[in-house]
PDB file of C-alpha atoms in Angstrom:
ATOM      1  CA  UNK A   1       0.000   0.000   0.000  1.00  0.00           C
ATOM      2  CA  UNK A   2       1.550   3.287  -1.028  1.00  0.00           C
ATOM      3  CA  UNK A   3       0.737   6.605   0.484  1.00  0.00           C
ATOM      4  CA  UNK A   4       1.165   9.916  -1.199  1.00  0.00           C
ATOM      5  CA  UNK A   5       2.958  12.408   1.024  1.00  0.00           C
ATOM      6  CA  UNK A   6       1.009  15.538   1.782  1.00  0.00           C
ATOM      7  CA  UNK A   7       2.870  18.807   1.671  1.00  0.00           C
ATOM      8  CA  UNK A   8       2.793  20.713   4.923  1.00  0.00           C
ATOM      9  CA  UNK A   9       0.732  23.876   4.922  1.00  0.00           C
ATOM     10  CA  UNK A  10       1.776  26.744   7.145  1.00  0.00           C
ATOM     11  CA  UNK A  11      -0.745  27.257   9.945  1.00  0.00           C
ATOM     12  CA  UNK A  12      -2.565  30.499  10.589  1.00  0.00           C
ATOM     13  CA  UNK A  13      -0.217  32.615  12.691  1.00  0.00           C
ATOM     14  CA  UNK A  14      -0.913  35.320  15.228  1.00  0.00           C
ATOM     15  CA  UNK A  15       0.446  37.805  12.692  1.00  0.00           C
ATOM     16  CA  UNK A  16      -2.029  36.471  10.084  1.00  0.00           C
ATOM     17  CA  UNK A  17      -4.854  36.711  12.611  1.00  0.00           C
ATOM     18  CA  UNK A  18      -4.010  40.299  13.506  1.00  0.00           C
ATOM     19  CA  UNK A  19      -3.868  41.197   9.797  1.00  0.00           C
ATOM     20  CA  UNK A  20      -7.319  39.636   9.308  1.00  0.00           C
ATOM     21  CA  UNK A  21      -8.752  41.603  12.243  1.00  0.00           C
ATOM     22  CA  UNK A  22      -7.240  44.839  10.981  1.00  0.00           C
ATOM     23  CA  UNK A  23      -8.477  44.331   7.413  1.00  0.00           C
ATOM     24  CA  UNK A  24     -12.015  43.533   8.574  1.00  0.00           C
ATOM     25  CA  UNK A  25     -11.953  46.506  10.951  1.00  0.00           C
ATOM     26  CA  UNK A  26     -10.825  48.870   8.189  1.00  0.00           C
ATOM     27  CA  UNK A  27     -13.560  47.622   5.853  1.00  0.00           C
ATOM     28  CA  UNK A  28     -16.193  48.049   8.569  1.00  0.00           C
ATOM     29  CA  UNK A  29     -14.896  51.485   9.531  1.00  0.00           C
ATOM     30  CA  UNK A  30     -15.049  52.606   5.885  1.00  0.00           C
ATOM     31  CA  UNK A  31     -18.709  51.552   5.873  1.00  0.00           C
ATOM     32  CA  UNK A  32     -19.390  53.312   9.177  1.00  0.00           C
ATOM     33  CA  UNK A  33     -20.146  50.061  10.995  1.00  0.00           C
ATOM     34  CA  UNK A  34     -18.928  49.177  14.508  1.00  0.00           C
ATOM     35  CA  UNK A  35     -18.061  45.478  14.669  1.00  0.00           C
ATOM     36  CA  UNK A  36     -16.451  42.676  16.591  1.00  0.00           C
ATOM     37  CA  UNK A  37     -14.009  40.370  14.781  1.00  0.00           C
ATOM     38  CA  UNK A  38     -12.901  36.905  15.885  1.00  0.00           C
ATOM     39  CA  UNK A  39     -10.168  34.771  14.298  1.00  0.00           C
ATOM     40  CA  UNK A  40      -9.799  31.086  15.188  1.00  0.00           C
ATOM     41  CA  UNK A  41      -7.033  28.666  14.229  1.00  0.00           C
ATOM     42  CA  UNK A  42      -7.722  25.274  12.619  1.00  0.00           C
ATOM     43  CA  UNK A  43      -8.334  23.724  16.045  1.00  0.00           C
ATOM     44  CA  UNK A  44     -10.970  26.308  16.938  1.00  0.00           C
ATOM     45  CA  UNK A  45      -8.714  28.185  19.363  1.00  0.00           C
ATOM     46  CA  UNK A  46      -8.901  31.957  19.629  1.00  0.00           C
ATOM     47  CA  UNK A  47      -6.005  33.709  17.867  1.00  0.00           C
ATOM     48  CA  UNK A  48      -7.333  37.260  17.758  1.00  0.00           C
ATOM     49  CA  UNK A  49     -10.399  39.220  18.856  1.00  0.00           C
ATOM     50  CA  UNK A  50     -11.404  42.856  18.715  1.00  0.00           C
ATOM     51  CA  UNK A  51     -14.678  44.584  19.526  1.00  0.00           C
ATOM     52  CA  UNK A  52     -15.072  48.248  18.616  1.00  0.00           C
ATOM     53  CA  UNK A  53     -16.094  50.472  21.525  1.00  0.00           C
ATOM     54  CA  UNK A  54     -19.367  51.323  19.799  1.00  0.00           C
ATOM     55  CA  UNK A  55     -20.251  47.771  18.744  1.00  0.00           C
ATOM     56  CA  UNK A  56     -23.252  46.166  20.372  1.00  0.00           C
ATOM     57  CA  UNK A  57     -22.154  43.804  23.140  1.00  0.00           C
ATOM     58  CA  UNK A  58     -23.630  40.726  21.489  1.00  0.00           C
ATOM     59  CA  UNK A  59     -21.385  41.295  18.444  1.00  0.00           C
ATOM     60  CA  UNK A  60     -18.499  39.660  20.311  1.00  0.00           C
ATOM     61  CA  UNK A  61     -20.465  36.464  20.838  1.00  0.00           C
ATOM     62  CA  UNK A  62     -21.916  36.398  17.330  1.00  0.00           C
ATOM     63  CA  UNK A  63     -18.526  36.969  15.685  1.00  0.00           C
ATOM     64  CA  UNK A  64     -17.063  34.046  17.625  1.00  0.00           C
ATOM     65  CA  UNK A  65     -19.953  31.709  16.844  1.00  0.00           C
ATOM     66  CA  UNK A  66     -19.878  32.650  13.162  1.00  0.00           C
ATOM     67  CA  UNK A  67     -16.136  31.903  12.987  1.00  0.00           C
ATOM     68  CA  UNK A  68     -16.637  28.580  14.769  1.00  0.00           C
ATOM     69  CA  UNK A  69     -19.486  27.592  12.428  1.00  0.00           C
ATOM     70  CA  UNK A  70     -17.483  28.491   9.307  1.00  0.00           C
ATOM     71  CA  UNK A  71     -14.542  26.489  10.660  1.00  0.00           C
ATOM     72  CA  UNK A  72     -16.531  23.378  11.579  1.00  0.00           C
ATOM     73  CA  UNK A  73     -18.354  23.203   8.247  1.00  0.00           C
ATOM     74  CA  UNK A  74     -15.547  24.699   6.129  1.00  0.00           C
ATOM     75  CA  UNK A  75     -18.032  27.008   4.442  1.00  0.00           C
ATOM     76  CA  UNK A  76     -19.073  30.642   4.676  1.00  0.00           C
ATOM     77  CA  UNK A  77     -22.023  30.963   7.037  1.00  0.00           C
ATOM     78  CA  UNK A  78     -23.779  33.014   4.337  1.00  0.00           C
ATOM     79  CA  UNK A  79     -23.920  29.819   2.246  1.00  0.00           C
ATOM     80  CA  UNK A  80     -25.478  27.802   5.078  1.00  0.00           C
ATOM     81  CA  UNK A  81     -28.473  29.925   6.078  1.00  0.00           C
ATOM     82  CA  UNK A  82     -30.964  27.991   3.919  1.00  0.00           C
ATOM     83  CA  UNK A  83     -29.595  24.619   5.099  1.00  0.00           C
ATOM     84  CA  UNK A  84     -30.908  25.161   8.649  1.00  0.00           C
ATOM     85  CA  UNK A  85     -34.419  26.116   7.617  1.00  0.00           C
ATOM     86  CA  UNK A  86     -37.167  23.492   8.168  1.00  0.00           C
ATOM     87  CA  UNK A  87     -36.566  20.694   5.680  1.00  0.00           C
ATOM     88  CA  UNK A  88     -32.967  21.796   5.112  1.00  0.00           C
ATOM     89  CA  UNK A  89     -29.970  19.470   5.237  1.00  0.00           C
ATOM     90  CA  UNK A  90     -28.736  20.888   8.580  1.00  0.00           C
ATOM     91  CA  UNK A  91     -32.121  21.709  10.129  1.00  0.00           C
ATOM     92  CA  UNK A  92     -31.302  20.129  13.518  1.00  0.00           C
ATOM     93  CA  UNK A  93     -27.590  20.971  13.545  1.00  0.00           C
ATOM     94  CA  UNK A  94     -27.837  24.280  15.463  1.00  0.00           C
ATOM     95  CA  UNK A  95     -29.080  22.413  18.545  1.00  0.00           C
ATOM     96  CA  UNK A  96     -27.207  19.112  18.065  1.00  0.00           C
ATOM     97  CA  UNK A  97     -23.826  20.165  19.448  1.00  0.00           C
ATOM     98  CA  UNK A  98     -22.586  21.347  22.833  1.00  0.00           C
ATOM     99  CA  UNK A  99     -20.913  24.393  21.313  1.00  0.00           C
ATOM    100  CA  UNK A 100     -23.511  26.544  19.583  1.00  0.00           C
ATOM    101  CA  UNK A 101     -23.280  27.200  15.885  1.00  0.00           C
ATOM    102  CA  UNK A 102     -24.649  30.364  14.313  1.00  0.00           C
ATOM    103  CA  UNK A 103     -26.023  30.302  10.796  1.00  0.00           C
ATOM    104  CA  UNK A 104     -25.968  34.022  10.066  1.00  0.00           C
ATOM    105  CA  UNK A 105     -23.732  35.540   7.373  1.00  0.00           C
ATOM    106  CA  UNK A 106     -20.386  36.830   8.634  1.00  0.00           C
ATOM    107  CA  UNK A 107     -18.300  33.695   9.183  1.00  0.00           C
ATOM    108  CA  UNK A 108     -15.731  32.692   6.542  1.00  0.00           C
ATOM    109  CA  UNK A 109     -13.193  29.849   6.539  1.00  0.00           C
ATOM    110  CA  UNK A 110      -9.540  30.712   5.927  1.00  0.00           C
ATOM    111  CA  UNK A 111      -7.634  28.405   3.609  1.00  0.00           C
ATOM    112  CA  UNK A 112      -4.029  28.213   2.501  1.00  0.00           C
ATOM    113  CA  UNK A 113      -3.045  26.079  -0.493  1.00  0.00           C
ATOM    114  CA  UNK A 114      -6.525  24.542  -0.455  1.00  0.00           C
ATOM    115  CA  UNK A 115      -6.316  23.472   3.206  1.00  0.00           C
ATOM    116  CA  UNK A 116      -8.454  24.814   6.046  1.00  0.00           C
ATOM    117  CA  UNK A 117      -6.243  26.731   8.502  1.00  0.00           C
ATOM    118  CA  UNK A 118      -8.803  28.763  10.467  1.00  0.00           C
ATOM    119  CA  UNK A 119     -11.806  31.044  10.234  1.00  0.00           C
ATOM    120  CA  UNK A 120     -12.880  34.631  10.753  1.00  0.00           C
ATOM    121  CA  UNK A 121     -16.202  35.843  12.089  1.00  0.00           C
ATOM    122  CA  UNK A 122     -17.562  39.386  12.010  1.00  0.00           C
ATOM    123  CA  UNK A 123     -20.588  40.624  13.961  1.00  0.00           C
ATOM    124  CA  UNK A 124     -22.197  43.978  14.513  1.00  0.00           C
ATOM    125  CA  UNK A 125     -23.424  44.984  11.080  1.00  0.00           C
ATOM    126  CA  UNK A 126     -26.177  43.610   8.893  1.00  0.00           C
ATOM    127  CA  UNK A 127     -25.376  39.992   7.966  1.00  0.00           C
ATOM    128  CA  UNK A 128     -24.500  40.926   4.372  1.00  0.00           C
ATOM    129  CA  UNK A 129     -22.146  43.645   5.640  1.00  0.00           C
ATOM    130  CA  UNK A 130     -20.458  41.285   8.102  1.00  0.00           C
ATOM    131  CA  UNK A 131     -19.955  38.746   5.304  1.00  0.00           C
ATOM    132  CA  UNK A 132     -18.421  41.415   3.093  1.00  0.00           C
ATOM    133  CA  UNK A 133     -16.017  42.575   5.823  1.00  0.00           C
ATOM    134  CA  UNK A 134     -14.925  38.961   6.488  1.00  0.00           C
ATOM    135  CA  UNK A 135     -14.432  38.077   2.827  1.00  0.00           C
ATOM    136  CA  UNK A 136     -12.485  41.297   2.246  1.00  0.00           C
ATOM    137  CA  UNK A 137     -10.163  40.377   5.108  1.00  0.00           C
ATOM    138  CA  UNK A 138      -9.626  36.820   3.839  1.00  0.00           C
ATOM    139  CA  UNK A 139      -8.977  38.045   0.283  1.00  0.00           C
ATOM    140  CA  UNK A 140      -6.362  40.444   1.636  1.00  0.00           C
ATOM    141  CA  UNK A 141      -4.516  37.661   3.447  1.00  0.00           C
ATOM    142  CA  UNK A 142      -3.769  35.871   0.174  1.00  0.00           C
TER     143      UNK A 142
END
């Protein structure tokens, strides 16, 4: 039995995480939106977090849950909203796990060389805005 070696992919670093937070913050600031931004590594551990002074308090929790959801399912949360509706593929998933998932746009997985290395979550704006801020940050990391 032969195995094909897999090339190592550099993990998401603290420097990467801080760059993601800063890029999302700049995008939100340009839009006049106060947000919270969470970055998790591939294991779901917190690498970076920032909540603007003017952001609603719940934005910190929603940004973290969005990042966790995007990480666990390796998909933007914006793409999963319909899947948790009645009759959807993941209808029972939001209540099936100990750690709560959040199926609201604003969570985006972070990949390097096609491999999942972490996720970013943004909360505080409208879901479409949060998604835009997160995707802008991820695009800037590449």
